[in-house]
mmCIF file of C-alpha atoms and ligand atoms in Angstrom:
data_model
loop_
_atom_site.group_PDB
_atom_site.id
_atom_site.type_symbol
_atom_site.label_atom_id
_atom_site.label_comp_id
_atom_site.label_asym_id
_atom_site.label_seq_id
_atom_site.Cartn_x
_atom_site.Cartn_y
_atom_site.Cartn_z
ATOM 1 C CA MET A 154 96.927 105.691 -27.677
ATOM 2 C CA PHE A 155 94.308 103.513 -25.967
ATOM 3 C CA SER A 156 94.745 102.159 -22.436
ATOM 4 C CA ASP A 157 96.351 98.825 -21.539
ATOM 5 C CA PHE A 158 93.096 97.732 -19.871
ATOM 6 C CA THR A 159 89.478 98.697 -20.469
ATOM 7 C CA ILE A 160 87.420 97.855 -17.383
ATOM 8 C CA ILE A 161 83.661 97.586 -17.843
ATOM 9 C CA GLY A 162 81.759 98.534 -14.658
ATOM 10 C CA SER A 163 82.720 100.912 -11.851
ATOM 11 C CA GLY A 164 81.564 99.076 -8.728
ATOM 12 C CA ILE A 165 83.932 97.974 -5.990
ATOM 13 C CA ASN A 166 85.353 95.200 -8.173
ATOM 14 C CA GLY A 167 86.067 97.436 -11.155
ATOM 15 C CA LEU A 168 87.666 100.160 -9.050
ATOM 16 C CA LEU A 169 89.807 97.841 -6.924
ATOM 17 C CA THR A 170 90.944 95.927 -10.016
ATOM 18 C CA ALA A 171 91.937 99.233 -11.640
ATOM 19 C CA ARG A 172 93.874 100.184 -8.497
ATOM 20 C CA GLU A 173 95.842 96.922 -8.469
ATOM 21 C CA LEU A 174 96.711 97.191 -12.168
ATOM 22 C CA ILE A 175 97.837 100.791 -11.781
ATOM 23 C CA LYS A 176 100.196 99.672 -9.017
ATOM 24 C CA ALA A 177 101.676 97.324 -11.641
ATOM 25 C CA GLY A 178 102.202 100.266 -14.017
ATOM 26 C CA ALA A 179 99.214 99.767 -16.357
ATOM 27 C CA THR A 180 97.030 102.460 -17.930
ATOM 28 C CA ILE A 181 93.268 102.122 -17.501
ATOM 29 C CA THR A 182 89.959 103.217 -19.006
ATOM 30 C CA ILE A 183 86.773 102.558 -17.007
ATOM 31 C CA ILE A 184 83.434 102.410 -18.816
ATOM 32 C CA GLU A 185 80.237 102.725 -16.761
ATOM 33 C CA LYS A 186 76.727 102.579 -18.143
ATOM 34 C CA ASN A 187 75.123 104.507 -15.279
ATOM 35 C CA GLN A 188 76.734 106.780 -12.695
ATOM 36 C CA PHE A 189 80.148 105.813 -11.339
ATOM 37 C CA GLY A 190 79.955 103.542 -8.307
ATOM 38 C CA LYS A 191 76.215 103.856 -7.767
ATOM 39 C CA GLU A 192 74.926 100.284 -8.145
ATOM 40 C CA ALA A 193 75.253 97.320 -5.731
ATOM 41 C CA SER A 194 78.526 98.527 -4.239
ATOM 42 C CA TRP A 195 76.881 101.771 -3.173
ATOM 43 C CA ALA A 196 73.651 100.088 -2.009
ATOM 44 C CA GLY A 197 75.303 97.485 0.232
ATOM 45 C CA GLY A 198 75.882 97.564 3.984
ATOM 46 C CA GLY A 199 79.678 97.324 4.143
ATOM 47 C CA ILE A 200 79.941 94.498 6.690
ATOM 48 C CA LEU A 201 83.368 92.973 6.082
ATOM 49 C CA LEU A 202 82.310 89.423 6.848
ATOM 50 C CA PRO A 203 79.730 87.159 5.194
ATOM 51 C CA LEU A 204 76.644 86.584 7.312
ATOM 52 C CA TYR A 205 77.363 83.282 9.155
ATOM 53 C CA PRO A 206 80.566 82.550 7.157
ATOM 54 C CA TRP A 207 80.740 79.009 8.593
ATOM 55 C CA ARG A 208 77.701 78.169 6.441
ATOM 56 C CA GLN A 209 79.432 79.360 3.246
ATOM 57 C CA ALA A 210 81.896 77.799 0.838
ATOM 58 C CA GLN A 211 85.587 77.679 1.764
ATOM 59 C CA ALA A 212 86.348 79.630 -1.446
ATOM 60 C CA ILE A 213 84.505 82.609 0.095
ATOM 61 C CA THR A 214 86.443 82.351 3.358
ATOM 62 C CA GLU A 215 89.739 82.384 1.441
ATOM 63 C CA LEU A 216 88.975 85.734 -0.245
ATOM 64 C CA VAL A 217 87.477 87.229 2.924
ATOM 65 C CA LYS A 218 90.479 86.367 5.108
ATOM 66 C CA ILE A 219 92.884 88.129 2.761
ATOM 67 C CA SER A 220 90.599 91.120 2.216
ATOM 68 C CA ILE A 221 90.120 91.649 5.958
ATOM 69 C CA LYS A 222 93.885 92.009 6.329
ATOM 70 C CA LEU A 223 94.110 94.454 3.390
ATOM 71 C CA TYR A 224 91.354 96.847 4.534
ATOM 72 C CA PRO A 225 93.141 98.857 7.268
ATOM 73 C CA ASN A 226 95.967 99.795 4.900
ATOM 74 C CA LEU A 227 93.561 100.480 2.025
ATOM 75 C CA ASN A 228 91.654 102.866 4.308
ATOM 76 C CA THR A 229 94.823 104.645 5.455
ATOM 77 C CA GLU A 230 96.157 105.060 1.914
ATOM 78 C CA LEU A 231 92.865 106.316 0.476
ATOM 79 C CA LEU A 232 92.430 108.790 3.322
ATOM 80 C CA SER A 233 95.934 110.157 2.885
ATOM 81 C CA HIS A 234 95.735 110.306 -0.949
ATOM 82 C CA THR A 235 92.244 111.823 -1.195
ATOM 83 C CA GLY A 236 91.172 113.268 2.171
ATOM 84 C CA ILE A 237 88.058 111.056 1.991
ATOM 85 C CA ASP A 238 87.748 108.650 4.911
ATOM 86 C CA PRO A 239 86.087 105.330 3.963
ATOM 87 C CA GLU A 240 85.466 104.860 7.716
ATOM 88 C CA TRP A 241 86.899 101.388 8.104
ATOM 89 C CA THR A 242 85.717 100.723 11.662
ATOM 90 C CA GLN A 243 86.433 97.673 13.764
ATOM 91 C CA CYS A 244 83.210 97.940 15.756
ATOM 92 C CA GLY A 245 82.615 94.170 16.150
ATOM 93 C CA LEU A 246 79.650 91.983 15.246
ATOM 94 C CA PHE A 247 77.184 90.470 17.731
ATOM 95 C CA ILE A 248 75.250 87.420 16.473
ATOM 96 C CA THR A 249 72.180 86.653 18.550
ATOM 97 C CA LYS A 250 71.208 83.135 17.444
ATOM 98 C CA ASN A 251 73.644 80.345 16.668
ATOM 99 C CA PRO A 252 72.039 76.921 16.486
ATOM 100 C CA ASP A 253 75.289 75.756 14.845
ATOM 101 C CA LEU A 254 77.545 77.134 17.596
ATOM 102 C CA LYS A 255 80.166 74.416 17.193
ATOM 103 C CA LEU A 256 80.537 75.209 13.481
ATOM 104 C CA ALA A 257 80.868 78.899 14.306
ATOM 105 C CA THR A 258 83.509 78.454 16.994
ATOM 106 C CA ASN A 259 85.470 75.971 14.871
ATOM 107 C CA TRP A 260 85.427 78.380 11.904
ATOM 108 C CA CYS A 261 86.671 81.222 14.089
ATOM 109 C CA GLU A 262 89.381 79.039 15.598
ATOM 110 C CA ASP A 263 90.528 77.727 12.193
ATOM 111 C CA ASN A 264 90.642 81.219 10.717
ATOM 112 C CA LEU A 265 92.090 82.953 13.785
ATOM 113 C CA PHE A 266 89.118 85.176 14.658
ATOM 114 C CA THR A 267 88.286 85.851 18.291
ATOM 115 C CA CYS A 268 84.855 84.448 19.159
ATOM 116 C CA LEU A 269 83.480 85.149 22.642
ATOM 117 C CA PRO A 270 80.184 84.127 24.223
ATOM 118 C CA GLY A 271 77.703 87.020 24.087
ATOM 119 C CA THR A 272 76.819 88.262 27.582
ATOM 120 C CA GLU A 273 73.560 89.261 29.287
ATOM 121 C CA VAL A 274 74.860 92.831 29.521
ATOM 122 C CA GLN A 275 75.414 92.965 25.752
ATOM 123 C CA LEU A 276 71.910 91.646 25.177
ATOM 124 C CA GLN A 277 70.180 94.151 27.493
ATOM 125 C CA ALA A 278 69.306 96.723 24.843
ATOM 126 C CA PHE A 279 67.894 94.146 22.425
ATOM 127 C CA ASN A 280 64.581 92.385 22.226
ATOM 128 C CA THR A 281 65.247 88.894 20.857
ATOM 129 C CA ASP A 282 65.208 85.237 21.910
ATOM 130 C CA ALA A 283 68.951 84.721 21.888
ATOM 131 C CA LEU A 284 70.392 81.242 21.390
ATOM 132 C CA ASN A 285 74.136 80.731 21.976
ATOM 133 C CA PRO A 286 74.887 84.413 21.247
ATOM 134 C CA ILE A 287 78.435 85.192 20.116
ATOM 135 C CA TRP A 288 80.557 88.309 19.958
ATOM 136 C CA LEU A 289 83.168 88.771 17.226
ATOM 137 C CA PRO A 290 85.079 91.874 18.386
ATOM 138 C CA GLU A 291 87.473 92.069 15.406
ATOM 139 C CA ILE A 292 84.894 92.282 12.637
ATOM 140 C CA ALA A 293 84.873 95.620 10.830
ATOM 141 C CA GLN A 294 82.686 97.595 8.446
ATOM 142 C CA THR A 295 83.463 100.137 5.759
ATOM 143 C CA ARG A 296 81.191 102.994 4.751
ATOM 144 C CA ASN A 297 80.885 101.789 1.189
ATOM 145 C CA PRO A 298 79.662 105.018 -0.482
ATOM 146 C CA TYR A 299 82.686 106.812 1.003
ATOM 147 C CA LEU A 300 85.000 103.971 -0.037
ATOM 148 C CA LEU A 301 83.785 104.269 -3.637
ATOM 149 C CA ALA A 302 84.135 108.057 -3.596
ATOM 150 C CA ALA A 303 87.706 107.776 -2.302
ATOM 151 C CA LEU A 304 88.625 105.138 -4.894
ATOM 152 C CA LEU A 305 87.163 107.235 -7.717
ATOM 153 C CA GLN A 306 89.064 110.305 -6.604
ATOM 154 C CA GLU A 307 92.336 108.422 -6.235
ATOM 155 C CA LEU A 308 91.956 106.797 -9.672
ATOM 156 C CA LYS A 309 91.178 110.154 -11.281
ATOM 157 C CA SER A 310 94.411 111.515 -9.828
ATOM 158 C CA LYS A 311 96.235 108.550 -11.434
ATOM 159 C CA LYS A 312 95.015 109.585 -14.886
ATOM 160 C CA VAL A 313 92.446 106.815 -15.321
ATOM 161 C CA VAL A 314 90.108 107.661 -18.219
ATOM 162 C CA PHE A 315 86.481 107.534 -17.041
ATOM 163 C CA LEU A 316 83.554 107.213 -19.446
ATOM 164 C CA GLU A 317 80.277 107.651 -17.599
ATOM 165 C CA HIS A 318 76.795 106.834 -18.988
ATOM 166 C CA CYS A 319 78.550 104.697 -21.592
ATOM 167 C CA SER A 320 77.374 101.122 -22.045
ATOM 168 C CA LEU A 321 79.340 98.245 -23.564
ATOM 169 C CA GLN A 322 77.105 96.865 -26.287
ATOM 170 C CA ASN A 323 79.203 94.618 -28.486
ATOM 171 C CA ILE A 324 82.651 93.210 -29.101
ATOM 172 C CA HIS A 325 84.416 92.491 -32.372
ATOM 173 C CA THR A 326 86.955 89.680 -32.395
ATOM 174 C CA ALA A 327 89.570 88.435 -34.816
ATOM 175 C CA ASN A 328 91.971 85.531 -34.179
ATOM 176 C CA ASN A 329 90.547 84.958 -30.674
ATOM 177 C CA GLN A 330 91.193 88.570 -29.668
ATOM 178 C CA ILE A 331 88.809 91.428 -29.036
ATOM 179 C CA GLU A 332 90.004 94.212 -31.328
ATOM 180 C CA THR A 333 87.238 96.767 -30.925
ATOM 181 C CA ILE A 334 84.145 97.261 -28.798
ATOM 182 C CA THR A 335 80.933 99.093 -29.574
ATOM 183 C CA THR A 336 79.624 101.327 -26.810
ATOM 184 C CA THR A 337 76.868 103.902 -26.632
ATOM 185 C CA HIS A 338 79.674 106.443 -27.198
ATOM 186 C CA GLY A 339 80.830 104.713 -30.402
ATOM 187 C CA LYS A 340 83.421 102.156 -31.462
ATOM 188 C CA LYS A 341 86.740 101.874 -29.600
ATOM 189 C CA ALA A 342 89.934 99.926 -30.114
ATOM 190 C CA VAL A 343 91.013 97.994 -27.019
ATOM 191 C CA ASN A 344 94.008 96.117 -25.680
ATOM 192 C CA GLN A 345 92.662 94.006 -22.801
ATOM 193 C CA ILE A 346 89.113 93.922 -21.468
ATOM 194 C CA ILE A 347 87.944 93.145 -17.925
ATOM 195 C CA LEU A 348 84.281 92.586 -17.133
ATOM 196 C CA THR A 349 83.384 93.783 -13.638
ATOM 197 C CA THR A 350 79.748 94.215 -14.540
ATOM 198 C CA GLY A 351 78.155 92.839 -11.347
ATOM 199 C CA ALA A 352 74.546 91.606 -11.625
ATOM 200 C CA TRP A 353 74.498 92.321 -15.364
ATOM 201 C CA THR A 354 77.378 89.966 -16.212
ATOM 202 C CA GLY A 355 75.393 86.811 -17.043
ATOM 203 C CA GLU A 356 73.020 88.642 -19.369
ATOM 204 C CA LEU A 357 75.838 90.658 -20.959
ATOM 205 C CA TRP A 358 77.969 87.561 -21.539
ATOM 206 C CA GLN A 359 75.103 85.790 -23.312
ATOM 207 C CA HIS A 360 74.497 88.872 -25.433
ATOM 208 C CA LEU A 361 78.196 89.135 -26.378
ATOM 209 C CA PHE A 362 78.971 85.463 -26.938
ATOM 210 C CA GLY A 363 75.598 83.743 -27.434
ATOM 211 C CA THR A 364 74.217 80.824 -25.444
ATOM 212 C CA SER A 365 76.018 78.046 -27.313
ATOM 213 C CA GLN A 366 79.274 78.762 -25.468
ATOM 214 C CA MET A 367 80.679 76.584 -22.720
ATOM 215 C CA ASN A 368 81.263 78.145 -19.319
ATOM 216 C CA ILE A 369 78.710 80.948 -19.350
ATOM 217 C CA PRO A 370 78.985 82.642 -15.951
ATOM 218 C CA GLU A 371 75.704 82.116 -14.130
ATOM 219 C CA ILE A 372 75.337 85.521 -12.547
ATOM 220 C CA TYR A 373 71.882 86.973 -11.998
ATOM 221 C CA PRO A 374 70.368 89.923 -10.100
ATOM 222 C CA VAL A 375 69.218 89.417 -6.503
ATOM 223 C CA LYS A 376 67.462 92.490 -5.182
ATOM 224 C CA GLY A 377 68.183 93.782 -1.677
ATOM 225 C CA GLN A 378 66.508 96.681 0.152
ATOM 226 C CA MET A 379 67.906 98.759 3.017
ATOM 227 C CA LEU A 380 66.573 101.351 5.454
ATOM 228 C CA LEU A 381 68.461 104.204 7.120
ATOM 229 C CA PHE A 382 67.587 105.644 10.540
ATOM 230 C CA ASP A 383 68.896 109.069 11.481
ATOM 231 C CA ALA A 384 69.912 108.084 15.028
ATOM 232 C CA LYS A 385 72.742 109.469 17.177
ATOM 233 C CA PRO A 386 76.418 108.512 17.588
ATOM 234 C CA ASP A 387 77.191 105.647 20.003
ATOM 235 C CA LEU A 388 73.536 104.676 20.412
ATOM 236 C CA LEU A 389 74.469 101.285 18.968
ATOM 237 C CA PRO A 390 78.137 100.468 19.642
ATOM 238 C CA HIS A 391 78.479 97.482 17.278
ATOM 239 C CA MET A 392 76.852 95.650 14.375
ATOM 240 C CA ILE A 393 74.203 93.090 15.262
ATOM 241 C CA LEU A 394 72.912 90.138 13.229
ATOM 242 C CA ASP A 395 69.585 88.569 14.225
ATOM 243 C CA ASP A 396 67.839 85.858 12.180
ATOM 244 C CA GLY A 397 69.622 86.859 8.957
ATOM 245 C CA ARG A 398 68.903 90.595 9.289
ATOM 246 C CA TYR A 399 71.235 93.205 10.686
ATOM 247 C CA LEU A 400 71.798 96.710 12.025
ATOM 248 C CA ILE A 401 74.976 98.640 11.164
ATOM 249 C CA PRO A 402 75.880 101.826 13.084
ATOM 250 C CA ARG A 403 77.835 104.501 11.157
ATOM 251 C CA ARG A 404 80.191 106.887 12.940
ATOM 252 C CA ASP A 405 77.835 109.853 12.539
ATOM 253 C CA GLY A 406 74.992 107.993 14.286
ATOM 254 C CA LYS A 407 73.094 106.827 11.235
ATOM 255 C CA ILE A 408 71.961 103.196 11.512
ATOM 256 C CA LEU A 409 71.307 100.925 8.543
ATOM 257 C CA ALA A 410 68.767 98.110 8.747
ATOM 258 C CA GLY A 411 69.061 95.370 6.136
ATOM 259 C CA SER A 412 68.255 93.587 4.107
ATOM 260 C CA THR A 413 65.740 91.817 1.909
ATOM 261 C CA VAL A 414 66.713 89.064 -0.541
ATOM 262 C CA GLU A 415 64.330 89.117 -3.523
ATOM 263 C CA THR A 416 64.119 87.725 -7.032
ATOM 264 C CA ALA A 417 62.742 90.524 -9.199
ATOM 265 C CA GLY A 418 64.918 90.511 -12.309
ATOM 266 C CA PHE A 419 66.578 93.865 -12.978
ATOM 267 C CA GLU A 420 63.739 95.802 -11.322
ATOM 268 C CA LYS A 421 65.073 97.739 -8.294
ATOM 269 C CA GLN A 422 62.216 99.807 -7.024
ATOM 270 C CA ALA A 423 62.135 100.266 -3.231
ATOM 271 C CA THR A 424 58.760 98.935 -2.003
ATOM 272 C CA SER A 425 56.541 99.972 0.903
ATOM 273 C CA ASP A 426 56.141 96.331 1.934
ATOM 274 C CA ALA A 427 59.912 95.839 2.355
ATOM 275 C CA LYS A 428 60.163 99.187 4.136
ATOM 276 C CA GLN A 429 57.588 98.034 6.699
ATOM 277 C CA GLN A 430 59.321 94.648 7.143
ATOM 278 C CA LEU A 431 62.711 96.264 7.740
ATOM 279 C CA TYR A 432 61.194 98.880 10.046
ATOM 280 C CA ASN A 433 59.430 96.203 12.102
ATOM 281 C CA PHE A 434 62.614 94.144 12.323
ATOM 282 C CA ALA A 435 64.762 97.108 13.397
ATOM 283 C CA THR A 436 62.389 98.561 16.001
ATOM 284 C CA ARG A 437 61.527 95.155 17.469
ATOM 285 C CA LEU A 438 65.188 94.168 17.850
ATOM 286 C CA PHE A 439 66.379 97.584 19.054
ATOM 287 C CA PRO A 440 63.243 99.351 20.379
ATOM 288 C CA VAL A 441 64.937 102.725 20.977
ATOM 289 C CA LEU A 442 65.171 103.128 17.181
ATOM 290 C CA ALA A 443 61.457 103.940 17.112
ATOM 291 C CA ASP A 444 62.413 107.380 18.514
ATOM 292 C CA PHE A 445 64.381 108.242 15.358
ATOM 293 C CA PRO A 446 63.211 109.031 11.830
ATOM 294 C CA VAL A 447 63.815 106.873 8.782
ATOM 295 C CA THR A 448 65.526 109.147 6.261
ATOM 296 C CA HIS A 449 66.333 106.819 3.357
ATOM 297 C CA HIS A 450 65.159 103.581 1.811
ATOM 298 C CA TRP A 451 66.751 102.059 -1.301
ATOM 299 C CA ALA A 452 67.346 98.888 -3.283
ATOM 300 C CA GLY A 453 70.344 97.404 -5.087
ATOM 301 C CA LEU A 454 71.018 94.395 -7.311
ATOM 302 C CA ARG A 455 73.492 91.869 -5.958
ATOM 303 C CA PRO A 456 75.423 89.821 -8.535
ATOM 304 C CA GLY A 457 73.975 86.462 -7.449
ATOM 305 C CA THR A 458 75.579 83.076 -8.023
ATOM 306 C CA GLN A 459 74.382 79.738 -6.708
ATOM 307 C CA HIS A 460 76.983 79.399 -3.933
ATOM 308 C CA GLY A 461 78.144 83.007 -3.754
ATOM 309 C CA ILE A 462 81.562 82.231 -5.269
ATOM 310 C CA PRO A 463 82.748 84.870 -7.765
ATOM 311 C CA TYR A 464 84.224 84.261 -11.223
ATOM 312 C CA ILE A 465 87.807 85.524 -11.329
ATOM 313 C CA ASP A 466 89.404 84.207 -14.475
ATOM 314 C CA LYS A 467 90.713 84.637 -17.971
ATOM 315 C CA HIS A 468 88.427 83.684 -20.859
ATOM 316 C CA PRO A 469 89.386 80.151 -22.054
ATOM 317 C CA GLU A 470 89.533 81.155 -25.734
ATOM 318 C CA ILE A 471 89.550 84.930 -26.088
ATOM 319 C CA THR A 472 93.057 85.796 -25.054
ATOM 320 C CA ASN A 473 92.473 89.414 -23.978
ATOM 321 C CA LEU A 474 89.282 89.019 -21.915
ATOM 322 C CA TYR A 475 89.019 88.655 -18.117
ATOM 323 C CA ILE A 476 86.212 88.537 -15.567
ATOM 324 C CA ASN A 477 85.909 89.568 -11.897
ATOM 325 C CA ALA A 478 82.195 89.334 -11.075
ATOM 326 C CA GLY A 479 79.531 87.372 -9.190
ATOM 327 C CA HIS A 480 80.344 88.313 -5.590
ATOM 328 C CA PHE A 481 76.689 88.031 -4.528
ATOM 329 C CA ARG A 482 76.301 89.157 -0.865
ATOM 330 C CA ASN A 483 80.004 89.712 -0.161
ATOM 331 C CA GLY A 484 81.548 91.942 -2.790
ATOM 332 C CA LEU A 485 82.918 94.395 -0.250
ATOM 333 C CA ALA A 486 84.151 91.631 2.045
ATOM 334 C CA MET A 487 85.884 89.823 -0.863
ATOM 335 C CA GLY A 488 86.809 92.801 -3.077
ATOM 336 C CA PRO A 489 90.478 93.542 -2.254
ATOM 337 C CA ALA A 490 91.550 89.880 -2.501
ATOM 338 C CA SER A 491 89.525 89.347 -5.704
ATOM 339 C CA ALA A 492 91.266 92.280 -7.398
ATOM 340 C CA LYS A 493 94.658 91.010 -6.243
ATOM 341 C CA LEU A 494 93.944 87.485 -7.492
ATOM 342 C CA LEU A 495 92.871 88.683 -10.941
ATOM 343 C CA THR A 496 95.891 90.977 -11.207
ATOM 344 C CA ASP A 497 98.245 88.128 -10.299
ATOM 345 C CA LEU A 498 96.595 85.949 -12.958
ATOM 346 C CA ILE A 499 96.879 88.683 -15.586
ATOM 347 C CA LEU A 500 100.529 89.326 -14.764
ATOM 348 C CA ASN A 501 101.337 85.589 -14.600
ATOM 349 C CA GLN A 502 102.474 86.003 -10.999
ATOM 350 C CA PRO A 503 102.136 83.343 -8.292
ATOM 351 C CA THR A 504 98.738 83.675 -6.556
ATOM 352 C CA SER A 505 98.391 83.617 -2.780
ATOM 353 C CA ILE A 506 95.341 81.314 -3.009
ATOM 354 C CA ASP A 507 94.336 78.493 -5.327
ATOM 355 C CA PRO A 508 92.526 80.122 -8.300
ATOM 356 C CA ALA A 509 90.648 76.919 -9.258
ATOM 357 C CA PRO A 510 87.328 77.581 -7.396
ATOM 358 C CA TYR A 511 86.918 80.929 -9.198
ATOM 359 C CA GLN A 512 87.505 79.639 -12.732
ATOM 360 C CA LEU A 513 84.757 79.874 -15.338
ATOM 361 C CA SER A 514 84.628 76.083 -15.486
ATOM 362 C CA ALA A 515 84.151 75.629 -11.696
ATOM 363 C CA GLN A 516 80.901 75.389 -9.671
ATOM 364 C CA HIS A 517 79.888 78.798 -8.360
HETATM 365 C C1 FAD B 292 71.192 95.601 0.086
HETATM 366 C C2 FAD B 292 72.582 95.068 -0.101
HETATM 367 C C3 FAD B 292 73.387 94.858 1.022
HETATM 368 C C4 FAD B 292 74.699 94.380 0.866
HETATM 369 N N1 FAD B 292 75.512 94.303 1.953
HETATM 370 C C5 FAD B 292 76.806 93.885 1.816
HETATM 371 C C6 FAD B 292 77.687 93.852 2.930
HETATM 372 O O1 FAD B 292 77.325 94.239 4.052
HETATM 373 N N2 FAD B 292 78.961 93.398 2.728
HETATM 374 C C7 FAD B 292 79.402 92.977 1.494
HETATM 375 O O2 FAD B 292 80.554 92.568 1.378
HETATM 376 N N3 FAD B 292 78.582 93.022 0.418
HETATM 377 C C8 FAD B 292 77.307 93.451 0.554
HETATM 378 N N4 FAD B 292 76.465 93.480 -0.522
HETATM 379 C C9 FAD B 292 76.928 92.905 -1.802
HETATM 380 C C10 FAD B 292 77.837 93.848 -2.531
HETATM 381 O O3 FAD B 292 77.248 95.128 -2.567
HETATM 382 C C11 FAD B 292 78.084 93.314 -3.961
HETATM 383 O O4 FAD B 292 78.581 91.994 -3.908
HETATM 384 C C12 FAD B 292 79.127 94.178 -4.666
HETATM 385 O O5 FAD B 292 78.754 95.523 -4.598
HETATM 386 C C13 FAD B 292 79.303 93.792 -6.120
HETATM 387 O O6 FAD B 292 80.205 94.719 -6.696
HETATM 388 P P1 FAD B 292 80.435 94.791 -8.247
HETATM 389 O O7 FAD B 292 81.483 95.809 -8.480
HETATM 390 O O8 FAD B 292 80.680 93.417 -8.768
HETATM 391 O O9 FAD B 292 78.997 95.226 -8.836
HETATM 392 P P2 FAD B 292 78.314 96.682 -8.941
HETATM 393 O O10 FAD B 292 78.644 97.538 -7.782
HETATM 394 O O11 FAD B 292 76.872 96.465 -9.240
HETATM 395 O O12 FAD B 292 79.030 97.311 -10.205
HETATM 396 C C14 FAD B 292 78.860 96.813 -11.500
HETATM 397 C C15 FAD B 292 78.805 98.005 -12.438
HETATM 398 O O13 FAD B 292 78.841 97.562 -13.789
HETATM 399 C C16 FAD B 292 78.054 98.456 -14.556
HETATM 400 N N5 FAD B 292 77.702 97.808 -15.822
HETATM 401 C C17 FAD B 292 76.962 96.688 -15.997
HETATM 402 N N6 FAD B 292 76.837 96.392 -17.304
HETATM 403 C C18 FAD B 292 77.515 97.348 -17.995
HETATM 404 C C19 FAD B 292 77.743 97.603 -19.392
HETATM 405 N N7 FAD B 292 77.236 96.799 -20.349
HETATM 406 N N8 FAD B 292 78.494 98.674 -19.737
HETATM 407 C C20 FAD B 292 79.020 99.503 -18.786
HETATM 408 N N9 FAD B 292 78.807 99.311 -17.450
HETATM 409 C C21 FAD B 292 78.083 98.249 -17.052
HETATM 410 C C22 FAD B 292 76.859 98.723 -13.650
HETATM 411 O O14 FAD B 292 76.158 99.876 -14.032
HETATM 412 C C23 FAD B 292 77.527 98.815 -12.278
HETATM 413 O O15 FAD B 292 77.849 100.145 -11.932
HETATM 414 C C24 FAD B 292 75.172 94.029 -0.427
HETATM 415 C C25 FAD B 292 74.380 94.254 -1.535
HETATM 416 C C26 FAD B 292 73.095 94.787 -1.392
HETATM 417 C C27 FAD B 292 72.256 95.065 -2.617
#
């Protein structure tokens, strides 16, 4: 018998959606064209807050606020079920330059986040021209590769069927229902389909349904590169954001420097130019980093949308097709609430936030 839901794509949004549906008693198959959990969700930084959230749409804040509350429990459950610690860490975020300080403090007040003035002592280790620095002590990070590994292991133990290196290529509909799909592993009968295909969703949708359709999700790849320094634990006690770029300290002392924002189609080669830019940024801001080697440099493809608002909806005509994609720069920060919202929509349950901004027909 085939599963209740076939989820296409095994990034954070596919895996968290599977987890929510399993809690509701559903059976799941996950189809992934590459390796499980190795695209944007692996490549990202894991900051659980958008950069300067007060400059973003309210629809982003709504998903972030709920997700932030869900993370500690998600971490505890995954650690106890799998032994893998996703390292949810409330290390705080220091933001060096805030020309829009009033907006920032109002946003924090409205959304109940502590926002303190950054102090001279906090700034001592950094080389930057600070302007209205602020300190957000409650902001956390997750070590996203570990989070994905824990989710995969937990889902395997729940009898999810995983098809790796298997690409969705076509769908076959009758009476406004998808009956079968064609994949690189052959044809399969399906019950319900969920697209969590990240940066590939816009292109895939056009391929599956053509361009004449209304409400094509405008999701496109936005390349981002990251650098990893092999530093030592506690060298940098918190995350720091300076002029749109950031440093993230992991528990084992590794420090990530990110990120670039590039339009390069589906090409995701790491480039020497970006490596130099990120290196210069990191060692200028935090000069002691120059004493430590760079051990990794990589790129990922964010699922870009114009305003960064994801599509979380049911297809308007095809009755067994759903989407949870287009999280742009904040898929980890919005993931748990996005999965919960889609699951509530699928199960016809009341939603904890207004689903309208995430509908296929809305502005994203
Ligand atoms: C450099 C960088 C830094 C980032 N930093 C942060 C951060 O600090 N905080 C934050 O919240 N977010 C961050 N992000 C954004 C975040 O990583 C993304 O928003 C999120 O990972 C999107 O998750 P996803 O599951 O939708 O997509 P993905 O993780 O890309 O997963 C989609 C999957 O679908 C698969 N797929 C696509 N088409 C098909 C098909 N036809 N058949 C089968 N499988 C298919 C893909 O292979 C892929 O594995 C960052 C991203 C980058 C690149």
